[in-house]
Short mmCIF file of C-alpha atoms (C1' of nucleotides) in Angstrom, two decimals:
data_model
loop_
_atom_site.label_atom_id
_atom_site.label_comp_id
_atom_site.label_asym_id
_atom_site.label_seq_id
_atom_site.Cartn_x
_atom_site.Cartn_y
_atom_site.Cartn_z
CA UNK A 1 7.11 11.33 11.67
CA UNK A 2 4.33 9.13 11.92
CA UNK A 3 2.46 9.15 14.71
CA UNK A 4 0.44 11.75 17.22
CA UNK A 5 -2.77 12.46 15.56
CA UNK A 6 -3.39 9.23 13.36
CA UNK A 7 -6.68 8.98 15.10
CA UNK A 8 -8.26 8.88 11.77
CA UNK A 9 -7.15 6.31 10.52
CA UNK A 10 -9.99 4.16 10.82
CA UNK A 11 -10.66 1.98 7.93
CA UNK A 12 -13.85 1.91 7.67
CA UNK A 13 -15.50 4.52 5.61
CA UNK A 14 -13.80 7.37 3.72
CA UNK A 15 -13.84 9.48 6.79
CA UNK A 16 -11.88 12.57 6.43
CA UNK A 17 -10.08 13.97 9.44
CA UNK A 18 -13.04 16.99 9.96
CA UNK A 19 -11.22 19.45 8.34
CA UNK A 20 -11.29 18.75 4.60
CA UNK A 21 -10.99 22.34 3.52
CA UNK A 22 -7.28 22.13 5.38
CA UNK A 23 -4.20 23.01 3.28
CA UNK A 24 -3.94 19.67 1.43
CA UNK A 25 -0.71 20.90 0.25
CA UNK A 26 1.84 19.59 -1.96
CA UNK A 27 3.11 16.68 -0.10
CA UNK A 28 0.63 15.55 2.79
CA UNK A 29 2.47 14.01 5.12
CA UNK A 30 0.00 14.02 7.63
CA UNK A 31 0.48 10.34 8.23
CA UNK A 32 0.76 7.01 6.19
CA UNK A 33 -2.60 6.86 5.08
CA UNK A 34 -3.05 10.03 3.45
CA UNK A 35 0.73 9.49 2.11
CA UNK A 36 -0.54 6.67 -0.16
CA UNK A 37 -3.65 8.58 -1.41
CA UNK A 38 -1.13 11.10 -2.38
CA UNK A 39 1.05 8.40 -3.61
CA UNK A 40 -1.64 6.60 -5.89
CA UNK A 41 -2.76 9.79 -7.32
CA UNK A 42 1.15 10.56 -8.38
CA UNK A 43 1.42 7.26 -9.87
CA UNK A 44 -2.08 7.30 -11.68
CA UNK A 45 -0.88 11.14 -13.07
CA UNK A 46 2.24 9.30 -14.89
CA UNK A 47 0.97 5.97 -16.11
CA UNK A 48 -2.71 5.66 -15.53
CA UNK A 49 -4.80 3.40 -13.07
CA UNK A 50 -3.82 0.10 -14.78
CA UNK A 51 -0.36 0.96 -14.59
CA UNK A 52 -0.22 1.87 -11.16
CA UNK A 53 0.50 -1.51 -8.50
CA UNK A 54 -0.41 -1.29 -4.93
CA UNK A 55 3.17 -2.32 -3.97
CA UNK A 56 4.28 0.59 -6.15
CA UNK A 57 2.19 2.63 -4.20
CA UNK A 58 3.32 1.46 -1.31
CA UNK A 59 7.03 1.69 -1.90
CA UNK A 60 6.40 5.45 -3.38
CA UNK A 61 4.92 6.22 0.01
CA UNK A 62 7.44 4.70 1.85
CA UNK A 63 4.88 2.94 3.80
CA UNK A 64 4.46 -0.55 4.50
CA UNK A 65 2.34 -2.54 2.37
CA UNK A 66 0.80 -4.31 5.12
CA UNK A 67 -0.89 -1.19 5.72
CA UNK A 68 -2.37 -1.04 2.73
CA UNK A 69 -4.70 -3.96 3.51
CA UNK A 70 -5.44 -2.27 6.49
CA UNK A 71 -6.11 1.32 5.63
CA UNK A 72 -8.01 0.19 2.25
CA UNK A 73 -10.07 -2.63 2.76
CA UNK A 74 -11.76 -1.79 -0.12
CA UNK A 75 -8.79 -2.81 -2.12
CA UNK A 76 -7.08 -1.18 -4.86
CA UNK A 77 -10.92 0.55 -5.74
CA UNK A 78 -10.80 2.40 -3.21
CA UNK A 79 -7.56 4.12 -3.04
CA UNK A 80 -7.92 5.13 -6.36
CA UNK A 81 -11.21 6.45 -5.37
CA UNK A 82 -9.75 8.44 -2.60
CA UNK A 83 -6.61 9.52 -4.77
CA UNK A 84 -9.54 10.80 -7.33
CA UNK A 85 -11.13 12.70 -4.59
CA UNK A 86 -8.02 14.31 -3.01
CA UNK A 87 -6.93 15.91 -6.50
CA UNK A 88 -10.49 17.05 -7.20
CA UNK A 89 -10.10 18.98 -3.37
CA UNK A 90 -6.59 19.48 -4.31
CA UNK A 91 -7.44 21.28 -7.51
CA UNK A 92 -10.95 23.17 -6.15
CA UNK A 93 -8.55 24.28 -2.96
CA UNK A 94 -6.04 25.95 -5.37
CA UNK A 95 -8.39 28.24 -7.09
CA UNK A 96 -8.68 30.67 -3.91
CA UNK A 97 -4.83 30.85 -3.52
CA UNK A 98 -4.97 31.63 -7.34
CA UNK A 99 -7.24 34.44 -6.69
CA UNK A 100 -5.52 35.58 -3.97
CA UNK A 101 -2.00 35.78 -5.92
CA UNK A 102 -3.53 38.02 -8.67
CA UNK A 103 -3.29 41.96 -7.97
CA UNK A 104 -6.68 42.92 -9.68
CA UNK A 105 -8.65 39.25 -10.00
CA UNK A 106 -10.19 39.06 -13.82
CA UNK A 107 -11.45 35.60 -15.25
CA UNK A 108 -8.27 35.47 -17.93
CA UNK A 109 -6.15 36.34 -14.82
CA UNK A 110 -7.59 33.26 -13.18
CA UNK A 111 -7.51 30.96 -16.08
CA UNK A 112 -3.62 32.15 -16.81
CA UNK A 113 -3.00 30.88 -13.49
CA UNK A 114 -4.41 27.53 -13.73
CA UNK A 115 -2.53 26.91 -16.75
CA UNK A 116 0.65 28.17 -15.24
CA UNK A 117 0.74 25.73 -13.01
CA UNK A 118 1.22 23.07 -15.74
CA UNK A 119 3.62 24.89 -17.70
CA UNK A 120 5.37 25.25 -14.63
CA UNK A 121 5.38 21.88 -14.06
CA UNK A 122 6.37 20.50 -17.38
CA UNK A 123 8.97 23.10 -18.11
CA UNK A 124 10.86 22.29 -14.32
CA UNK A 125 10.53 18.77 -14.49
CA UNK A 126 9.14 17.24 -17.68
CA UNK A 127 6.36 16.20 -19.25
CA UNK A 128 5.70 12.64 -17.14
CA UNK A 129 2.96 13.47 -15.49
CA UNK A 130 -0.94 14.47 -16.18
CA UNK A 131 -3.97 14.95 -14.30
CA UNK A 132 -5.03 11.60 -12.74
CA UNK A 133 -8.62 12.65 -13.03
CA UNK A 134 -8.66 12.43 -16.67
CA UNK A 135 -6.41 8.97 -16.21
CA UNK A 136 -9.15 7.65 -14.35
CA UNK A 137 -11.78 8.56 -16.36
CA UNK A 138 -9.91 6.92 -19.20
CA UNK A 139 -9.37 4.14 -17.34
CA UNK A 140 -11.87 3.25 -15.14
CA UNK A 141 -14.98 5.17 -16.42
CA UNK A 142 -16.88 2.01 -18.38
CA UNK A 143 -14.98 -0.51 -15.58
CA UNK A 144 -15.60 0.60 -12.33
CA UNK A 145 -19.18 2.82 -11.54
CA UNK A 146 -17.74 3.66 -8.01
CA UNK A 147 -14.65 5.32 -9.59
CA UNK A 148 -16.33 6.85 -12.35
CA UNK A 149 -18.46 9.01 -9.49
CA UNK A 150 -15.60 9.89 -7.94
CA UNK A 151 -14.50 11.66 -11.07
CA UNK A 152 -17.48 13.25 -11.61
CA UNK A 153 -17.31 14.64 -7.69
CA UNK A 154 -13.79 15.76 -8.81
CA UNK A 155 -14.52 17.82 -11.41
CA UNK A 156 -17.78 18.88 -9.37
CA UNK A 157 -15.07 19.94 -6.92
CA UNK A 158 -13.25 21.52 -9.35
CA UNK A 159 -15.62 23.41 -11.22
CA UNK A 160 -17.41 24.81 -8.06
CA UNK A 161 -14.95 26.59 -7.14
CA UNK A 162 -14.09 28.20 -10.60
CA UNK A 163 -17.42 29.00 -10.89
CA UNK A 164 -17.87 30.96 -7.70
CA UNK A 165 -14.75 32.58 -8.37
CA UNK A 166 -16.48 34.08 -11.58
CA UNK A 167 -19.39 34.99 -10.14
CA UNK A 168 -17.17 36.96 -7.94
CA UNK A 169 -15.50 39.04 -10.85
CA UNK A 170 -18.92 39.95 -11.92
CA UNK A 171 -19.67 37.52 -14.31
CA UNK A 172 -23.78 36.56 -14.54
CA UNK A 173 -24.95 33.90 -12.45
CA UNK A 174 -26.03 31.86 -15.88
CA UNK A 175 -22.80 32.02 -17.10
CA UNK A 176 -20.29 30.98 -14.44
CA UNK A 177 -20.73 27.26 -14.80
CA UNK A 178 -20.69 27.18 -18.32
CA UNK A 179 -17.34 29.19 -18.31
CA UNK A 180 -15.99 27.23 -15.89
CA UNK A 181 -16.83 24.34 -17.87
CA UNK A 182 -15.30 25.07 -20.81
CA UNK A 183 -12.08 26.36 -18.85
CA UNK A 184 -11.81 22.90 -17.50
CA UNK A 185 -11.99 21.28 -20.66
CA UNK A 186 -9.59 23.31 -22.62
CA UNK A 187 -7.39 22.80 -20.03
CA UNK A 188 -7.84 19.13 -19.85
CA UNK A 189 -7.31 18.75 -23.41
CA UNK A 190 -4.40 20.84 -23.88
CA UNK A 191 -2.75 18.83 -20.79
CA UNK A 192 -3.34 16.10 -23.64
CA UNK A 193 -1.68 17.63 -26.22
CA UNK A 194 1.30 18.95 -24.35
CA UNK A 195 2.35 15.92 -22.60
CA UNK A 196 2.05 14.10 -26.40
CA UNK A 197 3.75 17.02 -28.15
CA UNK A 198 6.42 17.59 -25.19
CA UNK A 199 5.63 21.24 -25.84
CA UNK A 200 3.79 23.71 -23.53
CA UNK A 201 2.33 25.16 -26.72
CA UNK A 202 -1.04 23.87 -26.32
CA UNK A 203 -1.41 25.49 -23.18
CA UNK A 204 0.32 28.56 -23.48
CA UNK A 205 -2.15 28.55 -26.76
CA UNK A 206 -5.68 27.95 -25.15
CA UNK A 207 -5.18 30.41 -22.29
CA UNK A 208 -4.07 33.08 -24.75
CA UNK A 209 -6.82 32.67 -26.91
CA UNK A 210 -9.32 31.88 -23.95
CA UNK A 211 -8.70 34.91 -22.57
CA UNK A 212 -10.88 37.65 -24.46
CA UNK A 213 -13.69 35.90 -24.15
CA UNK A 214 -13.63 35.13 -20.26
CA UNK A 215 -13.04 38.69 -19.55
CA UNK A 216 -15.65 39.67 -21.96
CA UNK A 217 -18.21 37.76 -19.79
CA UNK A 218 -17.81 40.30 -16.79
CA UNK A 219 -20.43 42.48 -17.25
CA UNK A 220 -21.20 43.61 -13.51
CA UNK A 221 -18.83 46.44 -13.10
CA UNK A 222 -16.49 46.48 -9.99
CA UNK A 223 -15.91 49.32 -7.55
CA UNK A 224 -12.67 50.61 -7.27
CA UNK A 225 -11.80 48.26 -4.22
CA UNK A 226 -12.66 45.12 -6.35
CA UNK A 227 -16.06 44.77 -4.52
CA UNK A 228 -19.02 43.60 -6.14
CA UNK A 229 -22.47 45.05 -5.58
CA UNK A 230 -24.50 42.56 -3.44
CA UNK A 231 -26.70 40.26 -5.02
CA UNK A 232 -30.28 42.45 -5.04
CA UNK A 233 -28.84 45.26 -3.41
CA UNK A 234 -28.12 48.22 -5.22
CA UNK B 1 -14.48 -13.39 -46.02
CA UNK B 2 -10.92 -12.83 -45.37
CA UNK B 3 -9.33 -13.20 -49.06
CA UNK B 4 -9.14 -11.56 -52.18
CA UNK B 5 -7.19 -8.17 -51.86
CA UNK B 6 -5.20 -8.92 -48.96
CA UNK B 7 -2.07 -8.30 -50.85
CA UNK B 8 -1.87 -5.51 -48.02
CA UNK B 9 -0.47 -7.58 -45.78
CA UNK B 10 3.09 -7.12 -45.62
CA UNK B 11 4.41 -7.82 -41.92
CA UNK B 12 7.28 -5.17 -42.41
CA UNK B 13 6.48 -1.71 -41.33
CA UNK B 14 3.70 0.47 -41.15
CA UNK B 15 2.94 0.42 -44.99
CA UNK B 16 -0.51 1.65 -45.59
CA UNK B 17 -2.05 0.12 -49.02
CA UNK B 18 -0.88 3.19 -50.72
CA UNK B 19 -4.49 5.40 -50.77
CA UNK B 20 -4.21 6.52 -47.34
CA UNK B 21 -6.64 9.21 -47.74
CA UNK B 22 -10.05 6.88 -48.59
CA UNK B 23 -13.10 6.29 -47.06
CA UNK B 24 -11.56 4.72 -43.81
CA UNK B 25 -15.35 4.86 -42.38
CA UNK B 26 -16.80 3.35 -39.66
CA UNK B 27 -16.04 -0.21 -39.66
CA UNK B 28 -13.33 -0.83 -42.50
CA UNK B 29 -13.08 -4.59 -43.02
CA UNK B 30 -10.77 -4.46 -45.76
CA UNK B 31 -8.94 -7.15 -44.39
CA UNK B 32 -8.38 -9.09 -40.72
CA UNK B 33 -5.45 -6.60 -40.62
CA UNK B 34 -7.41 -3.20 -40.63
CA UNK B 35 -9.88 -4.94 -38.86
CA UNK B 36 -7.60 -5.36 -36.09
CA UNK B 37 -6.38 -2.42 -35.80
CA UNK B 38 -9.43 -1.04 -36.23
CA UNK B 39 -10.87 -3.18 -33.37
CA UNK B 40 -7.95 -2.10 -30.99
CA UNK B 41 -8.68 1.82 -31.50
CA UNK B 42 -12.49 0.63 -30.16
CA UNK B 43 -11.18 -1.09 -27.44
CA UNK B 44 -8.89 0.95 -26.36
CA UNK B 45 -11.30 3.74 -26.35
CA UNK B 46 -12.95 1.90 -23.58
CA UNK B 47 -10.99 1.08 -21.12
CA UNK B 48 -7.66 2.06 -22.08
CA UNK B 49 -4.55 0.61 -23.63
CA UNK B 50 -3.37 -1.40 -20.37
CA UNK B 51 -6.84 -3.00 -20.07
CA UNK B 52 -7.01 -3.63 -23.98
CA UNK B 53 -5.27 -7.44 -24.36
CA UNK B 54 -4.14 -8.86 -27.47
CA UNK B 55 -6.39 -11.50 -27.03
CA UNK B 56 -9.12 -9.13 -26.70
CA UNK B 57 -8.38 -7.32 -30.10
CA UNK B 58 -8.29 -10.95 -31.52
CA UNK B 59 -11.69 -11.85 -30.52
CA UNK B 60 -13.21 -8.54 -31.23
CA UNK B 61 -11.76 -8.69 -34.88
CA UNK B 62 -12.98 -12.15 -35.18
CA UNK B 63 -9.68 -12.43 -36.48
CA UNK B 64 -7.21 -15.55 -35.81
CA UNK B 65 -5.04 -15.36 -32.74
CA UNK B 66 -1.65 -16.09 -34.56
CA UNK B 67 -2.44 -13.35 -37.05
CA UNK B 68 -1.46 -10.49 -34.54
CA UNK B 69 1.85 -12.27 -34.33
CA UNK B 70 1.99 -12.26 -38.01
CA UNK B 71 0.89 -8.37 -38.72
CA UNK B 72 2.16 -7.00 -36.07
CA UNK B 73 5.60 -8.50 -35.32
CA UNK B 74 6.43 -5.14 -32.94
CA UNK B 75 3.70 -6.69 -30.44
CA UNK B 76 1.42 -4.54 -28.86
CA UNK B 77 3.28 -1.31 -29.13
CA UNK B 78 2.95 -1.34 -33.06
CA UNK B 79 -0.84 -2.12 -32.37
CA UNK B 80 -1.42 0.36 -30.56
CA UNK B 81 0.79 2.84 -32.45
CA UNK B 82 -1.42 1.84 -35.55
CA UNK B 83 -4.81 2.03 -33.94
CA UNK B 84 -3.74 5.28 -32.39
CA UNK B 85 -2.37 6.26 -36.09
CA UNK B 86 -6.08 5.43 -37.52
CA UNK B 87 -7.80 7.69 -35.28
CA UNK B 88 -5.90 10.69 -35.56
CA UNK B 89 -6.36 9.80 -39.26
CA UNK B 90 -10.09 9.13 -39.03
CA UNK B 91 -10.80 12.19 -37.08
CA UNK B 92 -8.95 14.46 -39.84
CA UNK B 93 -11.00 13.07 -42.48
CA UNK B 94 -13.75 13.85 -41.05
CA UNK B 95 -13.83 17.49 -40.97
CA UNK B 96 -14.11 17.77 -44.76
CA UNK B 97 -17.34 15.35 -44.38
CA UNK B 98 -18.35 18.22 -41.63
CA UNK B 99 -17.79 20.90 -44.27
CA UNK B 100 -19.73 19.32 -46.43
CA UNK B 101 -22.59 18.56 -44.62
CA UNK B 102 -22.68 22.28 -43.15
CA UNK B 103 -25.06 24.38 -45.49
CA UNK B 104 -22.75 27.39 -44.86
CA UNK B 105 -19.38 26.90 -43.37
CA UNK B 106 -18.53 28.34 -40.20
CA UNK B 107 -16.14 28.21 -37.30
CA UNK B 108 -18.88 27.49 -34.97
CA UNK B 109 -20.72 25.17 -37.43
CA UNK B 110 -17.73 22.93 -37.72
CA UNK B 111 -17.48 22.95 -34.09
CA UNK B 112 -20.49 22.05 -33.59
CA UNK B 113 -20.78 19.16 -36.03
CA UNK B 114 -17.35 18.00 -34.40
CA UNK B 115 -19.01 18.25 -30.66
CA UNK B 116 -22.81 16.69 -32.10
CA UNK B 117 -20.63 13.43 -33.47
CA UNK B 118 -19.89 12.81 -29.55
CA UNK B 119 -23.11 13.99 -28.31
CA UNK B 120 -24.76 11.82 -31.00
CA UNK B 121 -22.98 8.82 -29.90
CA UNK B 122 -22.96 9.41 -26.25
CA UNK B 123 -27.13 9.52 -26.53
CA UNK B 124 -27.74 6.67 -28.58
CA UNK B 125 -25.21 4.12 -27.15
CA UNK B 126 -24.23 5.49 -24.13
CA UNK B 127 -21.00 6.85 -22.82
CA UNK B 128 -18.75 3.83 -22.72
CA UNK B 129 -16.39 4.78 -24.99
CA UNK B 130 -13.83 8.33 -25.51
CA UNK B 131 -11.12 9.48 -27.46
CA UNK B 132 -8.70 6.41 -28.23
CA UNK B 133 -6.11 8.98 -28.56
CA UNK B 134 -6.34 10.53 -25.20
CA UNK B 135 -6.18 7.19 -23.61
CA UNK B 136 -3.22 6.32 -25.42
CA UNK B 137 -1.80 9.53 -24.05
CA UNK B 138 -3.08 8.49 -20.72
CA UNK B 139 -1.55 5.43 -20.81
CA UNK B 140 2.03 5.48 -22.84
CA UNK B 141 3.11 9.26 -22.96
CA UNK B 142 5.59 8.52 -20.04
CA UNK B 143 6.05 4.62 -20.39
CA UNK B 144 6.24 4.10 -24.26
CA UNK B 145 8.04 6.62 -26.57
CA UNK B 146 6.90 5.44 -30.09
CA UNK B 147 3.44 5.68 -28.74
CA UNK B 148 4.04 9.27 -27.65
CA UNK B 149 5.33 9.89 -30.99
CA UNK B 150 2.17 8.29 -32.35
CA UNK B 151 0.11 10.42 -30.18
CA UNK B 152 1.59 13.48 -31.13
CA UNK B 153 1.18 12.95 -34.94
CA UNK B 154 -2.56 11.92 -34.39
CA UNK B 155 -3.16 15.39 -33.03
CA UNK B 156 -1.41 16.99 -35.60
CA UNK B 157 -3.24 14.82 -38.28
CA UNK B 158 -6.51 16.26 -36.65
CA UNK B 159 -5.43 19.46 -36.20
CA UNK B 160 -4.29 20.36 -39.49
CA UNK B 161 -7.73 19.49 -41.59
CA UNK B 162 -9.55 21.97 -38.79
CA UNK B 163 -6.81 24.83 -39.18
CA UNK B 164 -6.98 24.49 -43.04
CA UNK B 165 -10.68 24.55 -42.42
CA UNK B 166 -10.51 27.69 -40.43
CA UNK B 167 -8.36 29.10 -43.25
CA UNK B 168 -10.95 27.99 -45.75
CA UNK B 169 -13.62 30.41 -43.47
CA UNK B 170 -11.64 33.43 -43.36
CA UNK B 171 -9.71 32.86 -40.38
CA UNK B 172 -6.73 34.96 -40.83
CA UNK B 173 -3.58 32.27 -40.84
CA UNK B 174 -2.14 33.29 -37.81
CA UNK B 175 -5.04 32.02 -35.85
CA UNK B 176 -6.05 29.05 -37.88
CA UNK B 177 -3.90 26.84 -35.49
CA UNK B 178 -4.04 28.23 -32.19
CA UNK B 179 -7.74 28.12 -32.50
CA UNK B 180 -7.75 24.48 -33.81
CA UNK B 181 -5.70 23.83 -30.94
CA UNK B 182 -8.39 25.50 -28.65
CA UNK B 183 -11.26 23.67 -30.59
CA UNK B 184 -9.81 20.05 -30.10
CA UNK B 185 -8.65 20.63 -26.33
CA UNK B 186 -11.76 21.93 -25.56
CA UNK B 187 -13.38 18.68 -27.03
CA UNK B 188 -11.01 16.12 -25.61
CA UNK B 189 -11.72 17.69 -22.06
CA UNK B 190 -15.11 17.86 -22.67
CA UNK B 191 -15.24 14.13 -23.59
CA UNK B 192 -13.67 13.16 -20.28
CA UNK B 193 -16.40 15.45 -18.14
CA UNK B 194 -18.81 13.95 -20.50
CA UNK B 195 -18.12 10.25 -19.58
CA UNK B 196 -17.31 11.21 -16.04
CA UNK B 197 -21.28 12.65 -15.43
CA UNK B 198 -22.69 10.34 -18.21
CA UNK B 199 -24.12 13.57 -19.24
CA UNK B 200 -23.38 15.43 -22.89
CA UNK B 201 -23.55 18.76 -20.80
CA UNK B 202 -19.97 19.58 -21.31
CA UNK B 203 -20.18 19.22 -24.50
CA UNK B 204 -22.81 21.44 -25.70
CA UNK B 205 -21.63 23.68 -23.39
CA UNK B 206 -18.36 24.50 -24.33
CA UNK B 207 -19.85 24.27 -28.58
CA UNK B 208 -22.23 27.11 -27.18
CA UNK B 209 -19.84 29.00 -25.16
CA UNK B 210 -16.92 28.92 -27.75
CA UNK B 211 -19.10 29.44 -30.88
CA UNK B 212 -18.77 33.38 -30.57
CA UNK B 213 -15.31 33.54 -30.17
CA UNK B 214 -14.98 30.85 -33.33
CA UNK B 215 -17.38 32.90 -35.59
CA UNK B 216 -15.95 36.29 -34.40
CA UNK B 217 -12.35 35.23 -35.53
CA UNK B 218 -13.59 35.33 -39.37
CA UNK B 219 -12.18 38.27 -40.72
CA UNK B 220 -12.31 37.98 -44.24
CA UNK B 221 -15.60 38.73 -46.06
CA UNK B 222 -16.45 35.72 -48.21
CA UNK B 223 -18.27 36.02 -51.89
CA UNK B 224 -21.93 34.64 -52.24
CA UNK B 225 -20.82 31.65 -53.39
CA UNK B 226 -18.71 31.16 -50.24
CA UNK B 227 -15.52 31.35 -51.92
CA UNK B 228 -12.34 33.28 -50.73
CA UNK B 229 -9.85 35.78 -52.04
CA UNK B 230 -6.93 33.87 -53.22
CA UNK B 231 -3.98 34.36 -51.14
CA UNK B 232 -2.36 37.07 -52.77
CA UNK B 233 -4.50 37.45 -55.38
CA UNK B 234 -7.33 40.13 -56.02
"C1'" DT C 1 4.39 -34.09 -56.84
"C1'" DA C 2 7.08 -31.47 -54.70
"C1'" DG C 3 8.51 -27.05 -52.46
"C1'" DC C 4 7.62 -22.85 -50.83
"C1'" DG C 5 5.61 -18.26 -49.72
"C1'" DC C 6 1.60 -16.58 -46.50
"C1'" DC C 7 -1.28 -17.37 -42.70
"C1'" DT C 8 -3.26 -19.79 -38.91
"C1'" DA C 9 -3.34 -22.51 -34.91
"C1'" DT C 10 -2.70 -23.63 -30.08
"C1'" DG C 11 -0.06 -24.68 -26.24
"C1'" DA C 12 3.80 -23.08 -23.34
"C1'" DC C 13 5.86 -20.10 -20.11
"C1'" DA C 14 7.83 -16.49 -17.74
"C1'" DG C 15 6.40 -12.54 -15.19
"C1'" DC C 16 3.23 -9.68 -12.55
"C1'" DG C 17 -0.73 -7.62 -9.90
"C1'" DG C 18 -4.73 -7.61 -6.50
"C1'" DT C 19 -5.96 -10.34 -3.05
"C1'" DC C 20 -5.81 -13.61 0.95
"C1'" DA C 21 -4.20 -15.47 5.21
"C1'" DT C 22 -1.22 -16.18 8.83
"C1'" DA C 23 1.79 -14.07 11.76
"C1'" DG C 24 4.50 -11.10 14.17
"C1'" DT C 25 5.06 -6.25 17.15
"C1'" DA C 26 3.91 -2.30 19.70
"C1'" DG C 27 1.63 -0.06 22.86
"C1'" DC C 28 -2.37 0.61 26.42
"C1'" DC C 29 -5.62 -0.92 29.43
"C1'" DG C 30 -6.98 -3.82 33.66
"C1'" DC D 1 0.69 -10.43 33.67
"C1'" DG D 2 -2.77 -11.35 30.34
"C1'" DG D 3 -5.37 -9.78 26.67
"C1'" DC D 4 -6.74 -6.54 23.67
"C1'" DT D 5 -6.56 -3.01 19.77
"C1'" DA D 6 -3.86 -0.75 15.67
"C1'" DC D 7 -0.45 -1.54 12.83
"C1'" DT D 8 3.17 -4.04 10.22
"C1'" DA D 9 5.31 -8.17 8.10
"C1'" DT D 10 5.56 -12.11 4.42
"C1'" DG D 11 4.47 -15.54 1.56
"C1'" DA D 12 1.48 -17.78 -1.24
"C1'" DC D 13 -2.57 -18.34 -4.58
"C1'" DC D 14 -4.47 -17.65 -9.15
"C1'" DG D 15 -5.80 -15.48 -13.20
"C1'" DC D 16 -4.38 -12.92 -16.56
"C1'" DT D 17 -1.70 -11.05 -20.38
"C1'" DG D 18 2.28 -10.54 -23.73
"C1'" DT D 19 5.08 -13.06 -26.28
"C1'" DC D 20 7.65 -17.21 -28.12
"C1'" DA D 21 8.22 -22.02 -30.38
"C1'" DT D 22 6.40 -25.04 -33.12
"C1'" DA D 23 3.20 -26.73 -36.28
"C1'" DG D 24 -0.43 -27.25 -39.10
"C1'" DG D 25 -3.26 -25.71 -43.54
"C1'" DC D 26 -3.35 -23.60 -47.92
"C1'" DG D 27 -2.65 -21.93 -52.27
"C1'" DC D 28 0.37 -21.38 -55.55
"C1'" DT D 29 4.18 -22.69 -59.10
"C1'" DA D 30 7.42 -25.96 -61.56
#
DNA sequence: TAGCGCCTATGACAGCGGTCATAGTAGCCG
DNA sequence: CGGCTACTATGACCGCTGTCATAGGCGCTA
């Protein structure tokens, strides 16, 4: 359960196993190293960075404590940064899957899917966890420069796919990024409120209220198959 | 510098000095107790709850460390809860002042003012601090039930005035609360992104993108003086 | 002056958390 | 077999933090 392609265990840099855009799915137990990054993100999601101890991460990942030193010589800071990076990539990758799940891609539909991921979790497993990127921002933005940068990169890795998806739906280029920012901002804020209230009300509210604005941004009409006129082409 | 009207120093409950809706302004040095609550909020804003030590609060408030035990027998939990409560009341009270500052009250104008408070701070003093309520949510929502409730109350104390302001601008009653939630969600999320990027871009973006949707919600026309037709009256 | 509240002042303590140091195991190569 | 590398395993250290305990000052009433 922990062998074979652990060749990426170079404790040097944050060198991913080359293929970054793989199916970094729910619980990647590709090896103890990834398990620890994933566990760190999970624990940060719940109690924040400061409340997440290295020993806790090792226990949660069912990994030996000594391996933390081995795989993350940069200490907690490195581990947190990689957890944040993983979360950003994860969020970005999900966008494509959301699109695939939509019968007909619309901005409001995409946003509804993004929100639904959270309402589903909260209604099934409770309000214990939030967004790890938000947690890292709150806890480390001022104290740890490298983590602040990791968080910024995570937001970029999330906003990018959303903006490209909007472009693919016919949203004019100059509005894709602003709207993506608006979507993610609203979602993050609604997650906070939902956790505080232990109620998904805020999440469903932002999805409903933002829907018309998002769909109204589609100005380029699509063909019957959903394809867009190519840039510059007729 | 620490005498006279410290009659509110009852270390019992969270008994405010009767007049709650006073001008709880920037730095209320009404007494050492309020100073400590205010300082706690300030420090939580920066590094989160866990990174905020009791000793740090005392130093920041220029208050004796022993007073913490005296005024907050409930320990850190009580202090954090009161800081969150203060922040919620503060945010709620500012709404009225925003309205007064607007030449002609519109939903988008109110939101722009709410956002501007943050862009002003970030552009003048830097991106060191975020929202204390968000920080408390991230750090305590799962671990400390009382703080989670305090956070929920703070959001309510903030959403309420915003919703009432919207109602006063002609937004139909069934949309005031949803729109207030949307405004606060977007703002909170944009604060996170702004801190991460050390750029006010996200803040200005949500203000700009949300503006038409907010103003479009005004359905009841106002009279020339800005007054509304009374509920049920002609 | 004594007594008694409010508040202040410190020292101690117990626990925890990140990190270092050291040593042990497993597999592979020669 | 020796030696090397990758990984695991623990124990210890040091600093910090929330809290408790104890005691000191201060202002009032009697």
